[in-house]
Coordinates of C-alpha atoms in Angstrom, one line a residue:
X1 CA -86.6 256.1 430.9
X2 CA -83.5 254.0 431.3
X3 CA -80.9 254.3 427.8
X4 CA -78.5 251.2 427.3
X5 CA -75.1 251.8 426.2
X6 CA -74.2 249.9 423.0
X7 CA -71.8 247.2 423.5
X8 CA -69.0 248.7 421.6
X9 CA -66.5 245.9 422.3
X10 CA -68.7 243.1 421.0
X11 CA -69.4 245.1 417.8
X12 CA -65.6 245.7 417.2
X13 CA -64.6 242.1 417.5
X14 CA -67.9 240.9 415.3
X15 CA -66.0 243.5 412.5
X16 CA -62.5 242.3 413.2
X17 CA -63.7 238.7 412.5
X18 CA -65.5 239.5 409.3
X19 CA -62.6 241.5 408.3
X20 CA -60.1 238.5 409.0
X21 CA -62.9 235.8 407.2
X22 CA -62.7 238.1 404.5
X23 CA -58.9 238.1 404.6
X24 CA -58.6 234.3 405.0
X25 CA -60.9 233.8 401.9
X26 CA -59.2 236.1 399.3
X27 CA -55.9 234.6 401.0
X28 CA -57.1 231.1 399.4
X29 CA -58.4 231.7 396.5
X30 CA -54.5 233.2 395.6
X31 CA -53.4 230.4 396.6
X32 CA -55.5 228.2 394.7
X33 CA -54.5 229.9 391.3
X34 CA -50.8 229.9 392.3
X35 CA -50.1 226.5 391.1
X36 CA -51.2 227.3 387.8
X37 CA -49.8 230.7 387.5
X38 CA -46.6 228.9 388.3
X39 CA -47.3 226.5 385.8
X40 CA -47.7 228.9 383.1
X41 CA -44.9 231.1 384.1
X42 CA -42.4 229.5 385.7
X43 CA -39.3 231.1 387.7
X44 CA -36.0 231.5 385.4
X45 CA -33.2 230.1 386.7
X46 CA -30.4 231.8 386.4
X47 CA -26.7 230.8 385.4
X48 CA -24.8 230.2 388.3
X49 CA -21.4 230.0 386.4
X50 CA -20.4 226.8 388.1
X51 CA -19.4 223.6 386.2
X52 CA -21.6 220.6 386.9
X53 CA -19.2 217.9 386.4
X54 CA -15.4 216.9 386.3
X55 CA -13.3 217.2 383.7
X56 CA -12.4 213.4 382.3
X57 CA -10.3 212.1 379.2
X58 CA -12.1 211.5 376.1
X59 CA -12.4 207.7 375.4
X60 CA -11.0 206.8 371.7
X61 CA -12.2 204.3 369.2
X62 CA -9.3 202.3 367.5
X63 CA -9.0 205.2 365.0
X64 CA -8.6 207.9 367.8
X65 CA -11.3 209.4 367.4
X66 CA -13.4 210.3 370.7
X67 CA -17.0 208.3 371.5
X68 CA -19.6 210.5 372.0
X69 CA -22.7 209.3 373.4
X70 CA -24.7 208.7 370.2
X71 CA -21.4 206.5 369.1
X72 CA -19.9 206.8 365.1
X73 CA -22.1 205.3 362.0
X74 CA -20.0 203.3 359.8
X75 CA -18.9 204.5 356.5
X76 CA -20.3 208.5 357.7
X77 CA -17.2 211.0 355.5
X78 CA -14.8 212.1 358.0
X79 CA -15.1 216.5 357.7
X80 CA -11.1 216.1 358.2
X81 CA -8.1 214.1 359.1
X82 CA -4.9 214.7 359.9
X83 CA -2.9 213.4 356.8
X84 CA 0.3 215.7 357.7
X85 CA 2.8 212.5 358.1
X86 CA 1.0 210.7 355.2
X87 CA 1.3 214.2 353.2
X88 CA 5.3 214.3 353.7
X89 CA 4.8 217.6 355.5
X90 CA 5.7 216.8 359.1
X91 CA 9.6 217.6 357.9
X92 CA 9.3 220.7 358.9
X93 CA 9.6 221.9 362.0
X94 CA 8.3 225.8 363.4
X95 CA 11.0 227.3 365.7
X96 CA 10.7 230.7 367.4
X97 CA 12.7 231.3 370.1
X98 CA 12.7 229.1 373.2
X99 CA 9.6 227.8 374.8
X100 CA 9.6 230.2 377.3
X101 CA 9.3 232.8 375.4
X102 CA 10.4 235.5 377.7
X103 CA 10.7 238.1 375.2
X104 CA 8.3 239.6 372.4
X105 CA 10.5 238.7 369.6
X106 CA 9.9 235.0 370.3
X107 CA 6.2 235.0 371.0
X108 CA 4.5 235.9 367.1
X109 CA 4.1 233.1 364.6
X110 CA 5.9 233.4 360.7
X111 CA 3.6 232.9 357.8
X112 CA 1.9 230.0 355.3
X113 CA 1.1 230.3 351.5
X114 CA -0.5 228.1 349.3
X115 CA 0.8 229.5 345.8
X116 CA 1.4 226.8 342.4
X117 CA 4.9 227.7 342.1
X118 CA 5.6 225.7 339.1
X119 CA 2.3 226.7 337.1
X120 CA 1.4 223.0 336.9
X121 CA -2.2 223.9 337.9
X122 CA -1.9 222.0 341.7
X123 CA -1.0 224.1 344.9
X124 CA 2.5 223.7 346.3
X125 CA 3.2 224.8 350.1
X126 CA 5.3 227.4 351.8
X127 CA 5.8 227.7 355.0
X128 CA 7.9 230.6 357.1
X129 CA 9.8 230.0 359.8
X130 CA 10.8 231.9 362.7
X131 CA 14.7 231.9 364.5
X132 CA 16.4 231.9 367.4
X133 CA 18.8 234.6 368.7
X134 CA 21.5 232.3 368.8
X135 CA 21.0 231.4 365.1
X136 CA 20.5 235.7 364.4
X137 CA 24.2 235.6 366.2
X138 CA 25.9 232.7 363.9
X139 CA 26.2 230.3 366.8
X140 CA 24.0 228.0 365.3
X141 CA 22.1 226.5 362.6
X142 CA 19.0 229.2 361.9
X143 CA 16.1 227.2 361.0
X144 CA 14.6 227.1 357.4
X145 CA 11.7 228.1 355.7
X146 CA 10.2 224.9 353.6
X147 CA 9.1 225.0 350.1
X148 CA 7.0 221.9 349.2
X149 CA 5.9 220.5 346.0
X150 CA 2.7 219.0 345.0
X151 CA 2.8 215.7 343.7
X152 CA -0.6 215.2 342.6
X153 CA -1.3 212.6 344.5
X154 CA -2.2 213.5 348.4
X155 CA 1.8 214.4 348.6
X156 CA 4.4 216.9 348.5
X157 CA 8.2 217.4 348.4
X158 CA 10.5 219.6 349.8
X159 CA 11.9 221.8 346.6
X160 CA 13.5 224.0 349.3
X161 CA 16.9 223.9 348.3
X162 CA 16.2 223.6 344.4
X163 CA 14.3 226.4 344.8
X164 CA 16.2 228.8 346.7
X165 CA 13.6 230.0 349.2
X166 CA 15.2 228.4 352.8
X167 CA 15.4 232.3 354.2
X168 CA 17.1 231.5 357.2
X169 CA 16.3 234.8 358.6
X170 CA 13.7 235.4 361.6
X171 CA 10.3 235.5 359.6
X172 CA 7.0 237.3 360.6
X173 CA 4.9 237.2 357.1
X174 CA 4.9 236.8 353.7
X175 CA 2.9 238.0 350.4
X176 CA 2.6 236.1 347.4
X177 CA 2.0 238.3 343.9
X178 CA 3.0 238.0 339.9
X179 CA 4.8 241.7 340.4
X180 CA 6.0 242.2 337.3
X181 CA 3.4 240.7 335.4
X182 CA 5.1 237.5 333.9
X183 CA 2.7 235.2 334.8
X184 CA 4.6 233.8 337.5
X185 CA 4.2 234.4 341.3
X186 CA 6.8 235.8 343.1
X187 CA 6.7 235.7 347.2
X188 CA 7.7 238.4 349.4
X189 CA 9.2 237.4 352.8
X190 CA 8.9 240.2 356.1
X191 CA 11.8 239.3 358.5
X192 CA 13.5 241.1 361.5
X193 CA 16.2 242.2 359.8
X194 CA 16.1 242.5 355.8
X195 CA 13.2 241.2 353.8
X196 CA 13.5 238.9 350.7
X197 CA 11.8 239.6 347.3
X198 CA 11.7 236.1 346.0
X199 CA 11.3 236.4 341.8
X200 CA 9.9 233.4 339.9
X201 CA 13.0 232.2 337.4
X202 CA 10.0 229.8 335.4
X203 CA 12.1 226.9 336.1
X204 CA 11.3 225.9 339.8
X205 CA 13.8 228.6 341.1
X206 CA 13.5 231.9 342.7
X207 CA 16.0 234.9 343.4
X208 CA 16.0 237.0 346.1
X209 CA 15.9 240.4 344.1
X210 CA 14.7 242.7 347.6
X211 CA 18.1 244.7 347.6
X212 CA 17.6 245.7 343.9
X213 CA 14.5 246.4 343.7
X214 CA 15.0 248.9 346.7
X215 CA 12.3 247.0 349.4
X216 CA 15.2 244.7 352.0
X217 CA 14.2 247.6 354.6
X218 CA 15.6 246.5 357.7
X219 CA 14.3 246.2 361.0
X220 CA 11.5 244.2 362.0
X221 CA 8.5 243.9 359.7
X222 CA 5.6 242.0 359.3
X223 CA 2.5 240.9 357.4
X224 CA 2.4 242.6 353.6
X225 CA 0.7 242.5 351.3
X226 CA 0.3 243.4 347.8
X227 CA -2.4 245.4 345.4
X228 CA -2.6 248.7 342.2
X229 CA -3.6 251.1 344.8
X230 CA -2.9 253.8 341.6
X231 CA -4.6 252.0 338.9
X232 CA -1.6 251.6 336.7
X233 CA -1.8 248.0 335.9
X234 CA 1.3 246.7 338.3
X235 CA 1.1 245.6 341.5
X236 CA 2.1 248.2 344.6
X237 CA 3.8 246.7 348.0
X238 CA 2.8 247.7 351.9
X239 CA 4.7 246.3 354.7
X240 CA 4.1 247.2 358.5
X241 CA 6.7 248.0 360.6
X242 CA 5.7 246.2 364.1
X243 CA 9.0 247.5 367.1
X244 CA 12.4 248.5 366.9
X245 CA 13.9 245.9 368.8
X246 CA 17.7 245.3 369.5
X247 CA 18.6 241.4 370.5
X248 CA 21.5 242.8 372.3
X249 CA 19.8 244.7 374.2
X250 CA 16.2 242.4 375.5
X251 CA 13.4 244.0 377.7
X252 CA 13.3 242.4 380.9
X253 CA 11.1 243.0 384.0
X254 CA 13.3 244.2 387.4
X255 CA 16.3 244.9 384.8
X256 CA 17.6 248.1 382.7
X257 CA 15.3 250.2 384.7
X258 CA 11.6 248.6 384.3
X259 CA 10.1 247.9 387.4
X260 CA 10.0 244.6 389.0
X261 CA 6.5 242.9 388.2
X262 CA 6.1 245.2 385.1
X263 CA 5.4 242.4 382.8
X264 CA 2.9 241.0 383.9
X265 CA -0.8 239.5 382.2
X266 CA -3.2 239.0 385.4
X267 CA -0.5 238.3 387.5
X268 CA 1.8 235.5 385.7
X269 CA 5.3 237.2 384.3
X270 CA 5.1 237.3 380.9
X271 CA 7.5 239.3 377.8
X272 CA 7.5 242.8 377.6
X273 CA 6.1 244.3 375.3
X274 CA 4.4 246.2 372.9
X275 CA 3.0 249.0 375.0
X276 CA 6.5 250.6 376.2
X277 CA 8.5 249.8 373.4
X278 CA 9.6 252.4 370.8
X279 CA 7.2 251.2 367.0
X280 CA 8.3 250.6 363.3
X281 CA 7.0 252.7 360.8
X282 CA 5.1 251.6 357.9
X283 CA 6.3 251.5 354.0
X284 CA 4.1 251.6 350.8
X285 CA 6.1 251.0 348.0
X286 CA 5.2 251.7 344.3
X287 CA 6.0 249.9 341.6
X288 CA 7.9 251.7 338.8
X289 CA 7.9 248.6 336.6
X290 CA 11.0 247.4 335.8
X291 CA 11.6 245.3 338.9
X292 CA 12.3 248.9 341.4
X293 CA 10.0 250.4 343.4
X294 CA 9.8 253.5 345.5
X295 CA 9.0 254.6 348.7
X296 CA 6.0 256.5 348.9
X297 CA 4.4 256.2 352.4
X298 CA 4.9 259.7 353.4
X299 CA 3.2 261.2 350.0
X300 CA 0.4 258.3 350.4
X301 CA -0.4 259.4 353.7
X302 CA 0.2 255.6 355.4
X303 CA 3.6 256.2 356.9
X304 CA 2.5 256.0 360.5
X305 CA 4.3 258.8 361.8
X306 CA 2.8 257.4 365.5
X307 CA 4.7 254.5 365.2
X308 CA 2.0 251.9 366.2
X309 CA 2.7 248.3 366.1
X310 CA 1.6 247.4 362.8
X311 CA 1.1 243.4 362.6
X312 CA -0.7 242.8 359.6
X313 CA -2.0 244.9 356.5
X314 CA -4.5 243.7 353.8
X315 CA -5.3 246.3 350.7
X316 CA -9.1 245.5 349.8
X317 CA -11.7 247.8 348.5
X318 CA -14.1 248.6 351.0
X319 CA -16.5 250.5 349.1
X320 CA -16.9 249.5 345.8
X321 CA -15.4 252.0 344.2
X322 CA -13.4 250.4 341.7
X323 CA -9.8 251.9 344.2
X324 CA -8.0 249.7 347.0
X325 CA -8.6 250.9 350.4
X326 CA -6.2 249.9 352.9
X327 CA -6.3 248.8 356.8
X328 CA -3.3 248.0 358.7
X329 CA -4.3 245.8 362.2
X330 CA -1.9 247.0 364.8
X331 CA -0.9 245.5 367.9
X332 CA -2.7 247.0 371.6
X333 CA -2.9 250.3 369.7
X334 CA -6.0 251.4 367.1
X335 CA -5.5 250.1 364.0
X336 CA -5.5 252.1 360.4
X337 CA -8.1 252.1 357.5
X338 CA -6.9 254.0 355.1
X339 CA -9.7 255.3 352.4
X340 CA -7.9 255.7 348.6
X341 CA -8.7 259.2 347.8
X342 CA -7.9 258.3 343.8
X343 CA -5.1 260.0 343.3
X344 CA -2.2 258.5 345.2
X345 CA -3.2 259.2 349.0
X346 CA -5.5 258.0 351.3
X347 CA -7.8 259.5 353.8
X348 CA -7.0 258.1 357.6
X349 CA -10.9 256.9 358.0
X350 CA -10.0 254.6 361.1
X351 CA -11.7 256.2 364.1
X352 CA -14.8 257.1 362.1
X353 CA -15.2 253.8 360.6
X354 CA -15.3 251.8 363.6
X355 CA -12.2 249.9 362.7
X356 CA -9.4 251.9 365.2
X357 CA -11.0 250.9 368.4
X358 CA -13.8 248.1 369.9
X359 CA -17.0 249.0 371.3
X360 CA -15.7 250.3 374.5
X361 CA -13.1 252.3 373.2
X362 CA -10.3 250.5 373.8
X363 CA -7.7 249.1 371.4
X364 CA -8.2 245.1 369.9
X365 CA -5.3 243.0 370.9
X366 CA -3.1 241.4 368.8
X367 CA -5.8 238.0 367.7
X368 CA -9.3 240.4 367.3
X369 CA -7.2 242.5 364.9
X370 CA -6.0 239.9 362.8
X371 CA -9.5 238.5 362.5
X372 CA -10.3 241.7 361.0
X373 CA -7.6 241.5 358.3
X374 CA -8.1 237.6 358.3
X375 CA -11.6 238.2 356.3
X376 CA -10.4 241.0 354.5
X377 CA -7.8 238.4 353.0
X378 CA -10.4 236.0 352.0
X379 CA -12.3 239.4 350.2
X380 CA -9.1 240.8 348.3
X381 CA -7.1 237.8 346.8
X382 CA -6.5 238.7 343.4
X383 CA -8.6 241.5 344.2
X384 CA -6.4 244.2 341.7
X385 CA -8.6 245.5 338.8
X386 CA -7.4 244.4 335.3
X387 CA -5.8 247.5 333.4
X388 CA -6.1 248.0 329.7
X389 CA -2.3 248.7 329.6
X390 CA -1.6 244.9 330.4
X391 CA -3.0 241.4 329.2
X392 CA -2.4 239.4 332.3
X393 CA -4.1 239.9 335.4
X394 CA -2.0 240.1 338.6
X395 CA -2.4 237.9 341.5
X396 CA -1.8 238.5 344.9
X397 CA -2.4 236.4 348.5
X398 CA -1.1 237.5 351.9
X399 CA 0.1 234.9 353.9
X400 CA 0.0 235.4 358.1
X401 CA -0.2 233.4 361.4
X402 CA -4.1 232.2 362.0
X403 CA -7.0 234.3 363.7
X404 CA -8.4 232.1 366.3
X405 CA -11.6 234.0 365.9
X406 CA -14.2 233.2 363.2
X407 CA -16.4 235.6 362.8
X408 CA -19.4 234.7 360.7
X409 CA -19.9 236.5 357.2
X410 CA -21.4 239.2 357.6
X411 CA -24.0 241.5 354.6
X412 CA -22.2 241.6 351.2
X413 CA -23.3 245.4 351.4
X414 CA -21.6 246.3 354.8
X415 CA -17.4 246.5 355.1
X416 CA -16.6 243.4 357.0
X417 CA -14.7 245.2 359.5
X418 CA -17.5 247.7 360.3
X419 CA -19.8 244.8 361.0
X420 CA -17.0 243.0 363.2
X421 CA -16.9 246.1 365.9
X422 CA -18.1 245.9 369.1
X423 CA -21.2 247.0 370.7
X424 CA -22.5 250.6 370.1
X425 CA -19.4 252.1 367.7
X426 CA -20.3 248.3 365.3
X427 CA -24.0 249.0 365.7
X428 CA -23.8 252.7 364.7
X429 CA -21.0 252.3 362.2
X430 CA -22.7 249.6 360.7
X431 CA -25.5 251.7 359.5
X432 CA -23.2 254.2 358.2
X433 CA -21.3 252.2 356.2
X434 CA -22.1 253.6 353.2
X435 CA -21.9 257.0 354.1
X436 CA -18.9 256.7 355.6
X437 CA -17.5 256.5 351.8
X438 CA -19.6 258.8 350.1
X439 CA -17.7 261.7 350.4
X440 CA -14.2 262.3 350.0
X441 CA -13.9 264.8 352.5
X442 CA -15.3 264.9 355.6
X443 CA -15.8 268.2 358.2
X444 CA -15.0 268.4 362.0
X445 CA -17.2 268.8 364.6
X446 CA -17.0 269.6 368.0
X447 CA -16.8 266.7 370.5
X448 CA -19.5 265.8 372.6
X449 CA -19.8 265.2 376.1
X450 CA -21.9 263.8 379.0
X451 CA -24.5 266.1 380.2
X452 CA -22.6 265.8 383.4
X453 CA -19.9 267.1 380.7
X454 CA -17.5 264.2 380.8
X455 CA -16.4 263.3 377.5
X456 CA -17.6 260.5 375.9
X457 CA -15.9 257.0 375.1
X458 CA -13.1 257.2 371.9
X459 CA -15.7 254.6 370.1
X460 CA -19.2 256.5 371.1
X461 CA -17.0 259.6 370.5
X462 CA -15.9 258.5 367.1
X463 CA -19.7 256.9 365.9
X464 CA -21.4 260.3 367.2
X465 CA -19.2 262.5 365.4
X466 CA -20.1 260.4 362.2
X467 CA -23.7 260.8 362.5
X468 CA -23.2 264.4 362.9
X469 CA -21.3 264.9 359.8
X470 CA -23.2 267.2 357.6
X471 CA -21.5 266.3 354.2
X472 CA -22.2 262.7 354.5
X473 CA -25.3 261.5 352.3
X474 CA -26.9 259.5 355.1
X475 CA -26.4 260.8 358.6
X476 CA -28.0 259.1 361.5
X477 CA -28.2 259.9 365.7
X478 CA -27.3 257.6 368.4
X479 CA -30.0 256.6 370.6
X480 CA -30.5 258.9 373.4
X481 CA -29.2 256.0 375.9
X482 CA -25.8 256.9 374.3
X483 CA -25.5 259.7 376.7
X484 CA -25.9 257.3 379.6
X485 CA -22.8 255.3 378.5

């Protein structure tokens, strides 16, 4: 009996072409549902960061204005206009060193305050101005401050010289307050060099009364402002000490021993300055009454003994305790919130509120600080509790050079400036607003680290140590993806 061999090659290729039929079928129905998976899920582009189109000059209507696509409807209210001509304020005329400025003195802006003066019930103007070093050296003119009256009808007229209040020194802020409780408002100037206490005479005229009443300081100062820290029914004075600066002696890159190139923001020479220069401290003056004060910053606790470059200061009380906290914004260096401890200090809060440092730990320049303090302002006008002891309830405004950021408002129930940090120290010190306050004292705690045992950042540092607290009411951990950071 003859076997056959099976025809092993045949029966492999039969099984190769079912396998690739079977391929080629499941191959097309993908692709048959592709277009419609495509349709319901389609690919997200991604931003390239590349403009799409030229920049052009806006075309203007015969009002200057600029013609948008959808064009203007007739009679629609105009949000605002530019009536500064019309007003009678284009008189006056900002100077601050030269337009170069190539150092730091010249670079900050001076100071505005809307205050009624007169107590005619309309808003008159002030506006600071700044100087020049040849003007601080009597070889010319120094520019003027502006005091401007308001007509009542859209207009306003410079009262300057009637009133008294042309400075003529370099000015860097100014506070407006009824200090001794007259009824009038009086305006406190910060310059580099003294400082002016303006008082209200009642009959359109000021004095400058800062010598006497013991707060000219000297130096270079910068944005006060006022507020009854102490509960005693007059109105205490704070003023931040920003460099100690000599206009004899200028900061230059490549000269007096700082390195060529020293000055420098991402690669374009600019002034020197703050980091390397030597700070100002900070003053807190009480008010005795009587039209003195005294100098209490060391005893409060808020003398900066660091030196940082204070810049602008707002007292406001961040958690509704009836006392005025304090926070000082600094300049490239953590900034100060100061919690009122009720009996004449303050608690340095800053690091554990969130305030000293942004979400990466680093300091806020000069603009995200003053945002801070700029909503703070809007809180704390007027913002001194009435005291039995008197009838009349002080005022008080801080005046200083616009925030170009606008932060939106944030919960009534959460501290402005806690909701305003960055990243993970803002959302963790948001949440522990509350209990931030809630105790007068708080403990220490060891600081964490990495488990690689790197420390962590100064603002996950600051936030962790906060939620670790014990004598806080509410105490809260950071995700576990802190530890990543």
């Amino acid at each position: 009996m003859i076997r056959r061999r099976a025809n092993f090659p045949v029966f492999a290729f039969a099984v190769s072409v079912c396998l690739l039929l079977s391929f080629f079928v499941i191959y097309m129905a993908i692709q048959g549902q592709s277009p419609a998976s495509a349709q319901q899920n389609p690919p997200q582009s991604r931003p390239s960061g590349m403009a799409t189109g030229g920049a052009h000059p806006p075309v203007k209507d015969a009002l200057s204005r600029p013609i948008t696509a959808g064009g203007f409807v007739d009679g629609a209210p105009v949000v605002f206009a530019d009536i500064t001509k019309q007003a009678g304020l284009d008189k006056f005329h900002h100077r601050s060193g030269t337009p170069e400025k190539t150092t730091i003195i010249e670079a900050p802006g001076s100071g505005v305050a809307l205050l009624d003066y007169d107590n005619d019930g309309w808003l008159d103007i002030y506006l600071l101005n700044g100087s020049t070093v040849p003007a601080m050296k009597g070889k010319e003119a120094p520019p003027r401050a502006m005091l401007f009256r308001n007509n009542h009808d859209g207009t306003f007229t410079d009262v300057t010289d009637k009133a008294g209040v042309a400075n003529e020194r370099w000015g860097f802020g100014l506070a407006v307050a009824d200090y001794d409780n007259d009824g009038w408002p009086d305006i406190y100037v910060a310059n580099y060099g003294k400082n002016r206490l303006y008082h209200n005479n009642h009959d359109g005229t000021f004095t400058d009364v800062a010598e006497k009443a013991g707060v000219a300081l000297g130096g270079w100062s910068t944005g006060p402002t006022w507020g009854d820290y102490d509960h005693d029914g007059l109105l205490d004075l704070f003023v931040p000490g920003y460099v100690k600066y000599d206009l004899d002696r200028p900061v230059f890159a490549g000269k007096g021993g700082v390195p060529e190139g020293a000055c420098q923001f991402r690669g374009v020479d600019i002034f020197c300055g703050p980091l390397g220069l030597i700070g100002e401290g900070d003053h807190l003056f009480h008010n005795n009454g009587g039209g003195t004060f005294t100098d209490v910053s060391i005893k409060a606790g808020v003398s900066d003994p660091q030196a940082r470059y204070g810049f602008a200061s707002v007292f406001v009380d961040l958690d509704d305790d009836g006392w005025l906290d304090l926070v000082v914004a600094n300049d490239s260096v953590p900034n100060y919130l100061y919690r009122n401890q009720h009996d004449g200090t303050f608690a340095d809060v800053s690091y554990m509120s969130g305030l000293a440092v942004n979400g990466d730990g680093r300091a806020n320049p000069r603009w995200a600080s003053e945002s801070a303090i700029t909503i703070a302002t809007a809180n704390s006008i007027s913002s001194s509790p009435p005291s039995p002891t008197t009838t009349k309830r002080s005022i008080a405004t801080t005046a200083m050079p616009p925030s170009p950021m606008s932060p939106s408002k944030p919960d009534s129930a959460i501290p402005p400036f806690l909701s305003s940090a960055g990243a993970l120290a803002s959302s963790t010190s948001t949440t522990l607003a509350s209990s931030i306050f809630s105790s007068p004292t708080a403990t220490s705690t060891q600081l964490p680290t990495r488990p690689n045992g790197a420390p962590l950042g100064r603002s996950v540092l600051s936030s962790f140590a906060i939620s670790m607290v014990p004598s806080f009411r509410k105490f809260r951990l950071l995700p576990a993806a802190a530890w990543l950071l």
